[in-house]
Amino acid sequence: MRRAALRFCSLNKGLLIPGRGLTQGSQNPEKQRVIHMHEACSPIHVNHVRDKLREIVGASTNWRDHVKAMEERKLLQSFLAESQKGLPPRRMRDSYSEVLLPLGSQPELREKYLTVQNTIRFGRILEDLDSLGVLICYMHTRIHEAKMSPLSIVTALVDKIDMQKMSLSPEQDIKFSGHVSWVGKTSMEVKMQMFQLHGNEFCPVLDATFVMVARDSENKGPAFVNPLIPESPEEEELFRQGELNKGRRVAFSAKSLLKMAPSAEERNTIHEMFLHTLDPKTVSFQSRVLPPNAVWMEDSKLKSLEVCHPQERNIFNRIFGGFLMRKAYELGWATACNFGGSRPFVVAVDDIMFQKPVDVGSLLFLSSQVCFTQDNYIQVRVHSEVASLESKEHMTTNVFHFTFMSEKEVPLVFPRTYGESMLYLDGKRHFSSMSVPVNLRKD
């Protein structure tokens, strides 16, 4: 009989080493060094993961008490290190954590995760990954002599999420695992994997890389985190990959189309697309017509509005990042579905930068559009803006990038303006960063 509760534990017996790209498809769990459930420690229910985070930081579960709780956190400033050298180094296994979501053995949990197609809502998985990523970082930075953590750890970036399976069953248990894989002075990279029970073994279905940042007790400035010491060649490779990931992000940002002009090849691409939309019956740059099996980019948009209620707050009384990701994903999925005319499957999520926190009570404006297509792939960009109830000023909080795969070939998308051309090129860059074709398992 499988254990019937979501389990969290920090294990000392072994470390789940495989990061993104190191495991593909169904593999023997012993070869992956997966910790079996009988080695897990005390169980915690799926709804209690965020309760565990509230306990770590001393946050109140009552919205009316949040001001008092945050005032009490000011007293924790004395536990903050003045430099990283003053903190004890940690190992990857110190933060290694496992969580079991027992959809198979606790059917009452399924309703929250269920889609109308009898699959699992990926937006809910994003919420669980975000919570687990924060919890893993608190395991890395915990101070045993302090009752509460003096750090405020928040999600800075979703670097990459790669899927290995088209859809997930709501009738089989799911296991999450992860650990800190790289550390800077105030930031931590977290690698997580998700498995689903298939027969008698858990098979990998998702790899994720998140970047978290540590801030002081009041969430006002950066704070130092414990250094990380790799203990094996595999761990050294993971740490080296973390350094490379950081360098890749810096290089990608430096080449942003908001900072630099497109390359010569990209300019030629846009000009060729422009020529394909000129009306052959006229000699005019103003007369534009769509080629066969094509859609104007502006006609692929969908929008939504969310009122940010206290129910969706995180442990620091801002809107939970997982909630923002879920809402953005669901709008992006609807955009891909509407554009392709069939059910889309998420293939990859990348480069979600949390630029500005969202306050409780804000109005959240989400705008989604298809910005690039190829064969049966759809690249969707979701832009989120926030405005307070008192001010009409809009500020960008996030930009989300989702890659979907449709059940059939989809139309080409054509930009009409220069701004849309830049969105097209940006979407093409994100799509090209993914390994294609992606062979998602159907089993």
Tab-separated table of C-alpha atoms in Angstrom:
chain	number	residue	atom	x	y	z
A	1	MET	CA	0.000	0.000	0.000
A	2	ARG	CA	1.443	3.350	-1.044
A	3	ARG	CA	1.706	6.065	1.553
A	4	ALA	CA	-1.241	8.402	1.254
A	5	ALA	CA	0.180	11.834	1.849
A	6	LEU	CA	2.434	14.336	0.174
A	7	ARG	CA	5.887	13.868	1.652
A	8	PHE	CA	8.694	16.335	2.107
A	9	CYS	CA	12.114	15.490	3.404
A	10	SER	CA	15.728	16.581	3.386
A	11	LEU	CA	17.726	13.420	2.927
A	12	ASN	CA	21.227	12.523	3.957
A	13	LYS	CA	21.333	9.118	2.226
A	14	GLY	CA	21.736	10.169	-1.372
A	15	LEU	CA	21.397	12.893	-3.932
A	16	LEU	CA	19.333	12.980	-7.095
A	17	ILE	CA	22.081	14.124	-9.431
A	18	PRO	CA	20.544	14.143	-12.915
A	19	GLY	CA	19.885	17.688	-14.053
A	20	ARG	CA	18.420	18.914	-17.316
A	21	GLY	CA	19.676	16.878	-20.217
A	22	LEU	CA	21.154	14.109	-18.034
A	23	THR	CA	18.037	11.941	-17.971
A	24	GLN	CA	15.790	11.264	-20.934
A	25	GLY	CA	12.768	9.014	-20.974
A	26	SER	CA	11.984	6.141	-18.662
A	27	GLN	CA	15.005	4.896	-16.792
A	28	ASN	CA	15.770	2.500	-14.009
A	29	PRO	CA	15.313	4.462	-10.763
A	30	GLU	CA	18.361	2.842	-9.202
A	31	LYS	CA	20.523	4.126	-12.049
A	32	GLN	CA	19.212	7.606	-11.306
A	33	ARG	CA	19.965	7.218	-7.617
A	34	VAL	CA	16.402	8.112	-6.720
A	35	ILE	CA	15.610	7.875	-3.033
A	36	HIS	CA	12.758	5.398	-2.499
A	37	MET	CA	9.697	6.333	-0.488
A	38	HIS	CA	10.511	4.069	2.442
A	39	GLU	CA	13.518	6.309	3.113
A	40	ALA	CA	11.360	9.429	3.290
A	41	CYS	CA	10.788	11.206	6.577
A	42	SER	CA	7.648	12.637	8.171
A	43	PRO	CA	4.818	13.307	5.710
A	44	ILE	CA	3.324	16.663	4.859
A	45	HIS	CA	0.137	17.129	2.857
A	46	VAL	CA	0.124	18.954	-0.472
A	47	ASN	CA	-1.736	21.874	1.050
A	48	HIS	CA	0.853	22.171	3.826
A	49	VAL	CA	3.951	22.965	1.771
A	50	ARG	CA	3.235	26.675	1.896
A	51	ASP	CA	2.318	26.263	5.581
A	52	LYS	CA	5.827	24.933	6.104
A	53	LEU	CA	7.214	28.048	4.410
A	54	ARG	CA	5.079	30.284	6.630
A	55	GLU	CA	6.468	28.481	9.663
A	56	ILE	CA	10.056	29.014	8.470
A	57	VAL	CA	9.642	32.783	8.085
A	58	GLY	CA	7.048	33.343	10.813
A	59	ALA	CA	4.366	34.579	8.444
A	60	SER	CA	0.787	34.732	9.613
A	61	THR	CA	-1.995	32.722	8.006
A	62	ASN	CA	-4.394	35.535	8.855
A	63	TRP	CA	-4.317	38.477	6.449
A	64	ARG	CA	-5.243	40.917	9.229
A	65	ASP	CA	-2.070	39.960	11.140
A	66	HIS	CA	0.383	40.357	8.252
A	67	VAL	CA	1.606	43.810	9.303
A	68	LYS	CA	2.405	42.605	12.831
A	69	ALA	CA	4.146	39.487	11.492
A	70	MET	CA	6.354	41.525	9.170
A	71	GLU	CA	7.241	43.899	11.998
A	72	GLU	CA	8.437	40.936	14.054
A	73	ARG	CA	10.748	39.885	11.221
A	74	LYS	CA	12.748	43.090	11.682
A	75	LEU	CA	14.165	41.535	14.858
A	76	LEU	CA	15.861	38.849	12.756
A	77	GLN	CA	18.287	41.285	11.119
A	78	SER	CA	20.976	40.388	13.677
A	79	PHE	CA	21.142	36.848	12.270
A	80	LEU	CA	22.132	38.083	8.806
A	81	ALA	CA	25.760	37.498	7.817
A	82	GLU	CA	27.953	40.496	7.013
A	83	SER	CA	29.739	38.477	4.325
A	84	GLN	CA	29.485	35.076	2.704
A	85	LYS	CA	32.707	34.026	4.469
A	86	GLY	CA	30.844	34.139	7.762
A	87	LEU	CA	28.451	31.395	6.691
A	88	PRO	CA	29.177	27.650	6.890
A	89	PRO	CA	29.447	25.923	3.500
A	90	ARG	CA	26.749	23.461	2.532
A	91	ARG	CA	26.584	20.372	0.339
A	92	MET	CA	24.035	19.616	-2.365
A	93	ARG	CA	22.594	16.801	-0.294
A	94	ASP	CA	21.882	19.258	2.543
A	95	SER	CA	19.124	20.836	0.455
A	96	TYR	CA	17.980	17.700	-1.383
A	97	SER	CA	14.233	17.352	-0.936
A	98	GLU	CA	11.473	15.075	-2.145
A	99	VAL	CA	7.759	15.662	-2.330
A	100	LEU	CA	5.099	13.101	-3.202
A	101	LEU	CA	1.786	14.231	-4.656
A	102	PRO	CA	-0.432	11.151	-4.170
A	103	LEU	CA	-3.032	11.606	-6.892
A	104	GLY	CA	-3.316	7.843	-7.212
A	105	SER	CA	-3.699	6.991	-3.549
A	106	GLN	CA	-5.665	10.131	-2.542
A	107	PRO	CA	-8.340	10.669	-5.216
A	108	GLU	CA	-9.761	13.664	-3.313
A	109	LEU	CA	-6.691	15.668	-4.406
A	110	ARG	CA	-7.428	15.230	-8.110
A	111	GLU	CA	-10.129	17.877	-8.446
A	112	LYS	CA	-7.637	20.719	-8.011
A	113	TYR	CA	-5.299	19.285	-10.655
A	114	LEU	CA	-7.807	17.913	-13.185
A	115	THR	CA	-8.436	19.232	-16.720
A	116	VAL	CA	-11.552	18.544	-18.781
A	117	GLN	CA	-9.402	16.245	-20.968
A	118	ASN	CA	-8.671	14.112	-17.851
A	119	THR	CA	-5.047	15.229	-17.684
A	120	ILE	CA	-3.178	17.314	-15.119
A	121	ARG	CA	-3.277	21.114	-15.089
A	122	PHE	CA	0.276	22.196	-15.822
A	123	GLY	CA	-0.405	25.554	-14.184
A	124	ARG	CA	-0.850	23.763	-10.848
A	125	ILE	CA	2.485	22.015	-11.383
A	126	LEU	CA	4.131	25.422	-11.866
A	127	GLU	CA	2.748	26.491	-8.492
A	128	ASP	CA	4.126	23.370	-6.812
A	129	LEU	CA	7.561	23.803	-8.424
A	130	ASP	CA	7.738	27.415	-7.263
A	131	SER	CA	6.909	26.494	-3.662
A	132	LEU	CA	9.334	23.577	-3.662
A	133	GLY	CA	12.134	25.713	-5.107
A	134	VAL	CA	11.808	28.219	-2.279
A	135	LEU	CA	11.639	25.469	0.325
A	136	ILE	CA	14.812	23.848	-1.041
A	137	CYS	CA	16.663	27.143	-0.690
A	138	TYR	CA	15.552	27.485	2.915
A	139	MET	CA	16.977	24.009	3.551
A	140	HIS	CA	20.305	25.206	2.121
A	141	THR	CA	20.395	28.379	4.239
A	142	ARG	CA	18.787	27.241	7.483
A	143	ILE	CA	20.262	28.469	10.745
A	144	HIS	CA	19.774	25.888	13.463
A	145	GLU	CA	20.007	28.341	16.360
A	146	ALA	CA	17.319	30.607	14.906
A	147	LYS	CA	13.662	29.675	15.265
A	148	MET	CA	12.805	31.532	12.048
A	149	SER	CA	14.908	32.219	9.001
A	150	PRO	CA	16.169	35.821	8.712
A	151	LEU	CA	16.210	35.503	4.923
A	152	SER	CA	13.458	36.406	2.512
A	153	ILE	CA	13.902	34.015	-0.424
A	154	VAL	CA	11.998	34.806	-3.596
A	155	THR	CA	11.922	33.481	-7.166
A	156	ALA	CA	14.003	35.622	-9.510
A	157	LEU	CA	13.885	33.566	-12.695
A	158	VAL	CA	12.506	30.413	-14.225
A	159	ASP	CA	15.486	29.583	-16.394
A	160	LYS	CA	14.089	26.523	-18.135
A	161	ILE	CA	11.435	23.841	-17.847
A	162	ASP	CA	11.632	20.949	-20.300
A	163	MET	CA	8.841	18.405	-20.699
A	164	GLN	CA	9.453	14.763	-21.552
A	165	LYS	CA	5.846	13.586	-21.752
A	166	MET	CA	2.838	14.935	-23.677
A	167	SER	CA	0.316	14.706	-20.854
A	168	LEU	CA	0.200	13.482	-17.276
A	169	SER	CA	-2.312	11.098	-15.734
A	170	PRO	CA	-4.400	12.402	-12.817
A	171	GLU	CA	-4.666	8.840	-11.471
A	172	GLN	CA	-0.999	8.116	-10.712
A	173	ASP	CA	1.231	9.463	-7.948
A	174	ILE	CA	3.681	12.240	-8.797
A	175	LYS	CA	7.027	12.816	-7.147
A	176	PHE	CA	9.071	16.026	-7.133
A	177	SER	CA	12.720	16.170	-6.129
A	178	GLY	CA	15.429	18.795	-6.240
A	179	HIS	CA	18.385	20.510	-4.632
A	180	VAL	CA	20.539	23.618	-4.853
A	181	SER	CA	22.985	23.094	-7.733
A	182	TRP	CA	24.867	26.409	-7.837
A	183	VAL	CA	25.332	29.362	-5.505
A	184	GLY	CA	26.477	32.930	-6.041
A	185	LYS	CA	26.789	35.468	-3.252
A	186	THR	CA	23.085	36.202	-2.890
A	187	SER	CA	21.500	33.864	-5.452
A	188	MET	CA	20.934	30.125	-5.779
A	189	GLU	CA	20.180	27.895	-8.740
A	190	VAL	CA	17.773	25.059	-7.997
A	191	LYS	CA	17.401	21.978	-10.174
A	192	MET	CA	14.193	20.025	-9.840
A	193	GLN	CA	12.720	16.972	-11.489
A	194	MET	CA	9.226	15.600	-11.608
A	195	PHE	CA	8.386	11.900	-11.929
A	196	GLN	CA	5.143	10.006	-12.349
A	197	LEU	CA	4.504	6.452	-11.287
A	198	HIS	CA	4.364	4.113	-14.286
A	199	GLY	CA	3.964	0.493	-13.285
A	200	ASN	CA	6.342	-0.048	-10.386
A	201	GLU	CA	8.747	2.814	-11.006
A	202	PHE	CA	8.764	6.581	-11.175
A	203	CYS	CA	9.607	7.797	-14.687
A	204	PRO	CA	10.937	11.328	-15.358
A	205	VAL	CA	8.459	13.682	-17.006
A	206	LEU	CA	9.926	17.149	-16.374
A	207	ASP	CA	13.228	18.931	-15.676
A	208	ALA	CA	13.259	22.450	-14.213
A	209	THR	CA	15.889	25.032	-13.373
A	210	PHE	CA	14.919	27.987	-11.165
A	211	VAL	CA	17.018	30.861	-9.822
A	212	MET	CA	16.183	32.193	-6.355
A	213	VAL	CA	17.552	35.265	-4.604
A	214	ALA	CA	17.966	35.917	-0.892
A	215	ARG	CA	16.986	39.237	0.603
A	216	ASP	CA	17.038	40.598	4.132
A	217	SER	CA	14.372	40.048	6.764
A	218	GLU	CA	12.208	42.890	5.471
A	219	ASN	CA	12.684	41.945	1.812
A	220	LYS	CA	14.300	45.309	1.108
A	221	GLY	CA	17.895	44.463	0.169
A	222	PRO	CA	20.154	41.532	-0.820
A	223	ALA	CA	21.465	39.063	1.756
A	224	PHE	CA	24.331	36.574	1.619
A	225	VAL	CA	23.731	32.819	1.326
A	226	ASN	CA	25.842	29.824	2.323
A	227	PRO	CA	28.513	28.770	-0.168
A	228	LEU	CA	28.142	25.393	-1.882
A	229	ILE	CA	30.800	22.679	-1.953
A	230	PRO	CA	30.554	19.970	-4.660
A	231	GLU	CA	31.550	16.536	-3.354
A	232	SER	CA	31.845	14.433	-6.514
A	233	PRO	CA	32.636	14.790	-10.238
A	234	GLU	CA	28.882	14.750	-10.960
A	235	GLU	CA	28.295	17.583	-8.514
A	236	GLU	CA	31.241	19.535	-9.897
A	237	GLU	CA	29.698	19.213	-13.351
A	238	LEU	CA	26.363	20.488	-12.033
A	239	PHE	CA	28.090	23.445	-10.389
A	240	ARG	CA	30.031	24.184	-13.581
A	241	GLN	CA	26.790	24.055	-15.541
A	242	GLY	CA	25.344	26.601	-13.124
A	243	GLU	CA	28.221	28.952	-13.917
A	244	LEU	CA	27.644	28.418	-17.644
A	245	ASN	CA	23.929	29.081	-17.207
A	246	LYS	CA	24.700	32.381	-15.531
A	247	GLY	CA	27.027	33.369	-18.372
A	248	ARG	CA	24.456	32.341	-20.968
A	249	ARG	CA	21.796	34.478	-19.327
A	250	VAL	CA	24.108	37.491	-19.246
A	251	ALA	CA	25.007	37.028	-22.929
A	252	PHE	CA	21.348	36.547	-23.930
A	253	SER	CA	20.380	39.712	-22.058
A	254	ALA	CA	23.202	41.703	-23.649
A	255	LYS	CA	21.943	40.747	-27.122
A	256	SER	CA	18.341	41.619	-26.310
A	257	LEU	CA	16.490	43.329	-29.138
A	258	LEU	CA	15.593	46.016	-26.625
A	259	LYS	CA	19.327	46.860	-26.480
A	260	MET	CA	20.850	45.833	-29.817
A	261	ALA	CA	19.743	45.768	-33.448
A	262	PRO	CA	18.956	42.397	-35.045
A	263	SER	CA	21.751	40.483	-36.736
A	264	ALA	CA	22.201	40.610	-40.515
A	265	GLU	CA	20.580	37.183	-40.833
A	266	GLU	CA	17.607	38.284	-38.726
A	267	ARG	CA	17.192	41.459	-40.762
A	268	ASN	CA	17.121	39.394	-43.945
A	269	THR	CA	14.489	37.117	-42.410
A	270	ILE	CA	12.207	40.046	-41.627
A	271	HIS	CA	12.720	41.608	-45.063
A	272	GLU	CA	11.892	38.315	-46.794
A	273	MET	CA	8.708	38.058	-44.757
A	274	PHE	CA	7.828	41.631	-45.659
A	275	LEU	CA	8.288	40.913	-49.364
A	276	HIS	CA	6.033	37.858	-49.098
A	277	THR	CA	3.192	40.091	-47.862
A	278	LEU	CA	3.325	42.699	-50.641
A	279	ASP	CA	0.363	42.703	-53.010
A	280	PRO	CA	1.692	41.643	-56.458
A	281	LYS	CA	-1.136	43.618	-58.104
A	282	THR	CA	0.218	46.949	-56.868
A	283	VAL	CA	3.606	48.601	-56.659
A	284	SER	CA	3.272	49.879	-53.105
A	285	PHE	CA	4.845	49.245	-49.752
A	286	GLN	CA	1.497	50.011	-48.105
A	287	SER	CA	-0.525	47.282	-49.786
A	288	ARG	CA	-0.084	44.134	-47.711
A	289	VAL	CA	-1.718	40.736	-48.170
A	290	LEU	CA	-1.310	37.526	-46.228
A	291	PRO	CA	0.326	34.526	-47.924
A	292	PRO	CA	-1.639	31.239	-47.927
A	293	ASN	CA	-1.985	29.489	-44.560
A	294	ALA	CA	-0.811	32.531	-42.602
A	295	VAL	CA	-2.158	34.793	-39.837
A	296	TRP	CA	-1.269	38.352	-38.898
A	297	MET	CA	0.430	38.399	-35.513
A	298	GLU	CA	-1.966	41.036	-34.189
A	299	ASP	CA	-4.888	38.658	-34.792
A	300	SER	CA	-3.442	36.028	-32.445
A	301	LYS	CA	-3.858	38.038	-29.234
A	302	LEU	CA	-5.845	37.141	-26.138
A	303	LYS	CA	-6.096	39.217	-22.961
A	304	SER	CA	-7.284	38.743	-19.386
A	305	LEU	CA	-7.554	40.686	-16.138
A	306	GLU	CA	-7.053	39.395	-12.612
A	307	VAL	CA	-7.866	41.107	-9.330
A	308	CYS	CA	-5.109	40.110	-6.903
A	309	HIS	CA	-6.874	39.034	-3.714
A	310	PRO	CA	-5.180	38.230	-0.356
A	311	GLN	CA	-5.902	34.520	-0.897
A	312	GLU	CA	-3.141	34.439	-3.552
A	313	ARG	CA	-0.459	36.090	-1.421
A	314	ASN	CA	2.914	34.523	-0.678
A	315	ILE	CA	4.673	34.294	2.679
A	316	PHE	CA	5.864	37.909	2.305
A	317	ASN	CA	2.380	39.253	1.533
A	318	ARG	CA	2.990	39.813	-2.149
A	319	ILE	CA	1.183	37.844	-4.835
A	320	PHE	CA	2.524	34.278	-5.095
A	321	GLY	CA	4.800	33.827	-8.124
A	322	GLY	CA	3.314	30.404	-8.825
A	323	PHE	CA	-0.130	32.000	-9.147
A	324	LEU	CA	1.232	34.468	-11.711
A	325	MET	CA	2.819	31.624	-13.671
A	326	ARG	CA	-0.384	29.588	-13.603
A	327	LYS	CA	-2.512	32.439	-14.881
A	328	ALA	CA	0.017	33.307	-17.599
A	329	TYR	CA	0.329	29.672	-18.669
A	330	GLU	CA	-3.426	29.131	-18.893
A	331	LEU	CA	-3.841	32.249	-21.029
A	332	GLY	CA	-0.903	31.139	-23.192
A	333	TRP	CA	-2.429	27.668	-23.575
A	334	ALA	CA	-5.755	29.184	-24.622
A	335	THR	CA	-3.913	31.375	-27.151
A	336	ALA	CA	-2.140	28.363	-28.671
A	337	CYS	CA	-5.389	26.372	-28.698
A	338	ASN	CA	-7.300	29.186	-30.385
A	339	PHE	CA	-4.520	29.734	-32.935
A	340	GLY	CA	-3.804	26.128	-33.851
A	341	GLY	CA	-7.366	24.868	-33.771
A	342	SER	CA	-6.478	21.792	-31.732
A	343	ARG	CA	-5.311	20.842	-28.259
A	344	PRO	CA	-1.737	22.044	-27.620
A	345	PHE	CA	0.832	20.359	-25.366
A	346	VAL	CA	3.428	22.370	-23.477
A	347	VAL	CA	6.969	21.484	-24.535
A	348	ALA	CA	9.118	24.061	-22.767
A	349	VAL	CA	8.985	27.105	-20.513
A	350	ASP	CA	11.953	29.444	-20.372
A	351	ASP	CA	13.295	32.816	-19.349
A	352	ILE	CA	10.532	33.933	-16.984
A	353	MET	CA	12.012	36.943	-15.247
A	354	PHE	CA	10.267	38.307	-12.164
A	355	GLN	CA	10.981	42.002	-12.696
A	356	LYS	CA	8.663	43.527	-10.099
A	357	PRO	CA	6.656	42.101	-7.208
A	358	VAL	CA	2.877	42.287	-7.435
A	359	ASP	CA	1.109	43.789	-4.437
A	360	VAL	CA	-2.097	42.413	-3.000
A	361	GLY	CA	-5.027	44.438	-4.319
A	362	SER	CA	-3.383	45.189	-7.658
A	363	LEU	CA	-5.008	44.772	-11.049
A	364	LEU	CA	-3.036	42.284	-13.130
A	365	PHE	CA	-3.301	42.708	-16.904
A	366	LEU	CA	-2.174	39.728	-19.005
A	367	SER	CA	-1.675	39.928	-22.766
A	368	SER	CA	-0.798	36.840	-24.790
A	369	GLN	CA	0.080	36.402	-28.457
A	370	VAL	CA	1.663	33.962	-30.840
A	371	CYS	CA	5.024	35.361	-31.912
A	372	PHE	CA	6.573	32.472	-33.871
A	373	THR	CA	5.469	29.180	-35.442
A	374	GLN	CA	7.203	26.287	-37.162
A	375	ASP	CA	5.556	23.082	-38.378
A	376	ASN	CA	3.309	22.142	-35.429
A	377	TYR	CA	5.138	24.271	-32.832
A	378	ILE	CA	3.689	27.488	-31.410
A	379	GLN	CA	5.803	30.001	-29.494
A	380	VAL	CA	3.631	32.137	-27.197
A	381	ARG	CA	4.654	35.268	-25.320
A	382	VAL	CA	2.619	36.466	-22.334
A	383	HIS	CA	3.225	39.973	-21.023
A	384	SER	CA	1.964	40.955	-17.580
A	385	GLU	CA	1.427	44.467	-16.267
A	386	VAL	CA	0.199	45.653	-12.913
A	387	ALA	CA	-1.691	48.749	-11.846
A	388	SER	CA	-2.839	49.775	-8.394
A	389	LEU	CA	-6.456	50.645	-7.694
A	390	GLU	CA	-5.416	54.234	-6.960
A	391	SER	CA	-3.165	54.717	-9.992
A	392	LYS	CA	-3.730	54.097	-13.680
A	393	GLU	CA	-0.007	53.755	-14.301
A	394	HIS	CA	0.921	50.327	-15.679
A	395	MET	CA	4.242	48.655	-14.910
A	396	THR	CA	5.629	45.434	-16.419
A	397	THR	CA	6.062	42.655	-13.870
A	398	ASN	CA	6.814	39.577	-15.984
A	399	VAL	CA	7.314	38.309	-19.509
A	400	PHE	CA	6.558	34.607	-19.986
A	401	HIS	CA	7.731	32.391	-22.856
A	402	PHE	CA	5.926	29.110	-23.587
A	403	THR	CA	6.566	26.609	-26.372
A	404	PHE	CA	3.585	24.460	-27.350
A	405	MET	CA	3.213	21.565	-29.756
A	406	SER	CA	-0.079	21.228	-31.602
A	407	GLU	CA	-1.664	17.986	-32.779
A	408	LYS	CA	-1.469	19.227	-36.374
A	409	GLU	CA	0.570	21.680	-38.444
A	410	VAL	CA	-0.265	25.293	-37.633
A	411	PRO	CA	-0.378	28.455	-39.808
A	412	LEU	CA	2.593	30.754	-40.169
A	413	VAL	CA	2.441	33.994	-38.201
A	414	PHE	CA	3.450	37.227	-39.942
A	415	PRO	CA	4.373	40.543	-38.284
A	416	ARG	CA	2.905	43.706	-39.774
A	417	THR	CA	4.871	46.381	-37.863
A	418	TYR	CA	8.511	46.806	-36.839
A	419	GLY	CA	7.603	46.186	-33.195
A	420	GLU	CA	5.892	42.923	-34.114
A	421	SER	CA	8.942	41.983	-36.192
A	422	MET	CA	11.062	42.296	-33.048
A	423	LEU	CA	8.587	40.087	-31.168
A	424	TYR	CA	8.854	37.548	-33.994
A	425	LEU	CA	12.648	37.488	-33.795
A	426	ASP	CA	12.590	37.273	-29.995
A	427	GLY	CA	10.174	34.347	-30.208
A	428	LYS	CA	12.387	32.670	-32.804
A	429	ARG	CA	15.393	33.068	-30.498
A	430	HIS	CA	13.575	31.422	-27.602
A	431	PHE	CA	12.317	28.640	-29.845
A	432	SER	CA	15.808	28.046	-31.240
A	433	SER	CA	17.207	27.712	-27.713
A	434	MET	CA	15.137	24.548	-27.352
A	435	SER	CA	16.296	21.215	-28.735
A	436	VAL	CA	13.923	20.315	-31.573
A	437	PRO	CA	12.293	18.190	-32.635
A	438	VAL	CA	11.051	17.307	-29.177
A	439	ASN	CA	9.912	13.716	-28.843
A	440	LEU	CA	7.388	13.743	-26.026
A	441	ARG	CA	6.315	10.348	-24.734
A	442	LYS	CA	2.610	9.486	-24.926
A	443	ASP	CA	2.618	6.582	-22.452
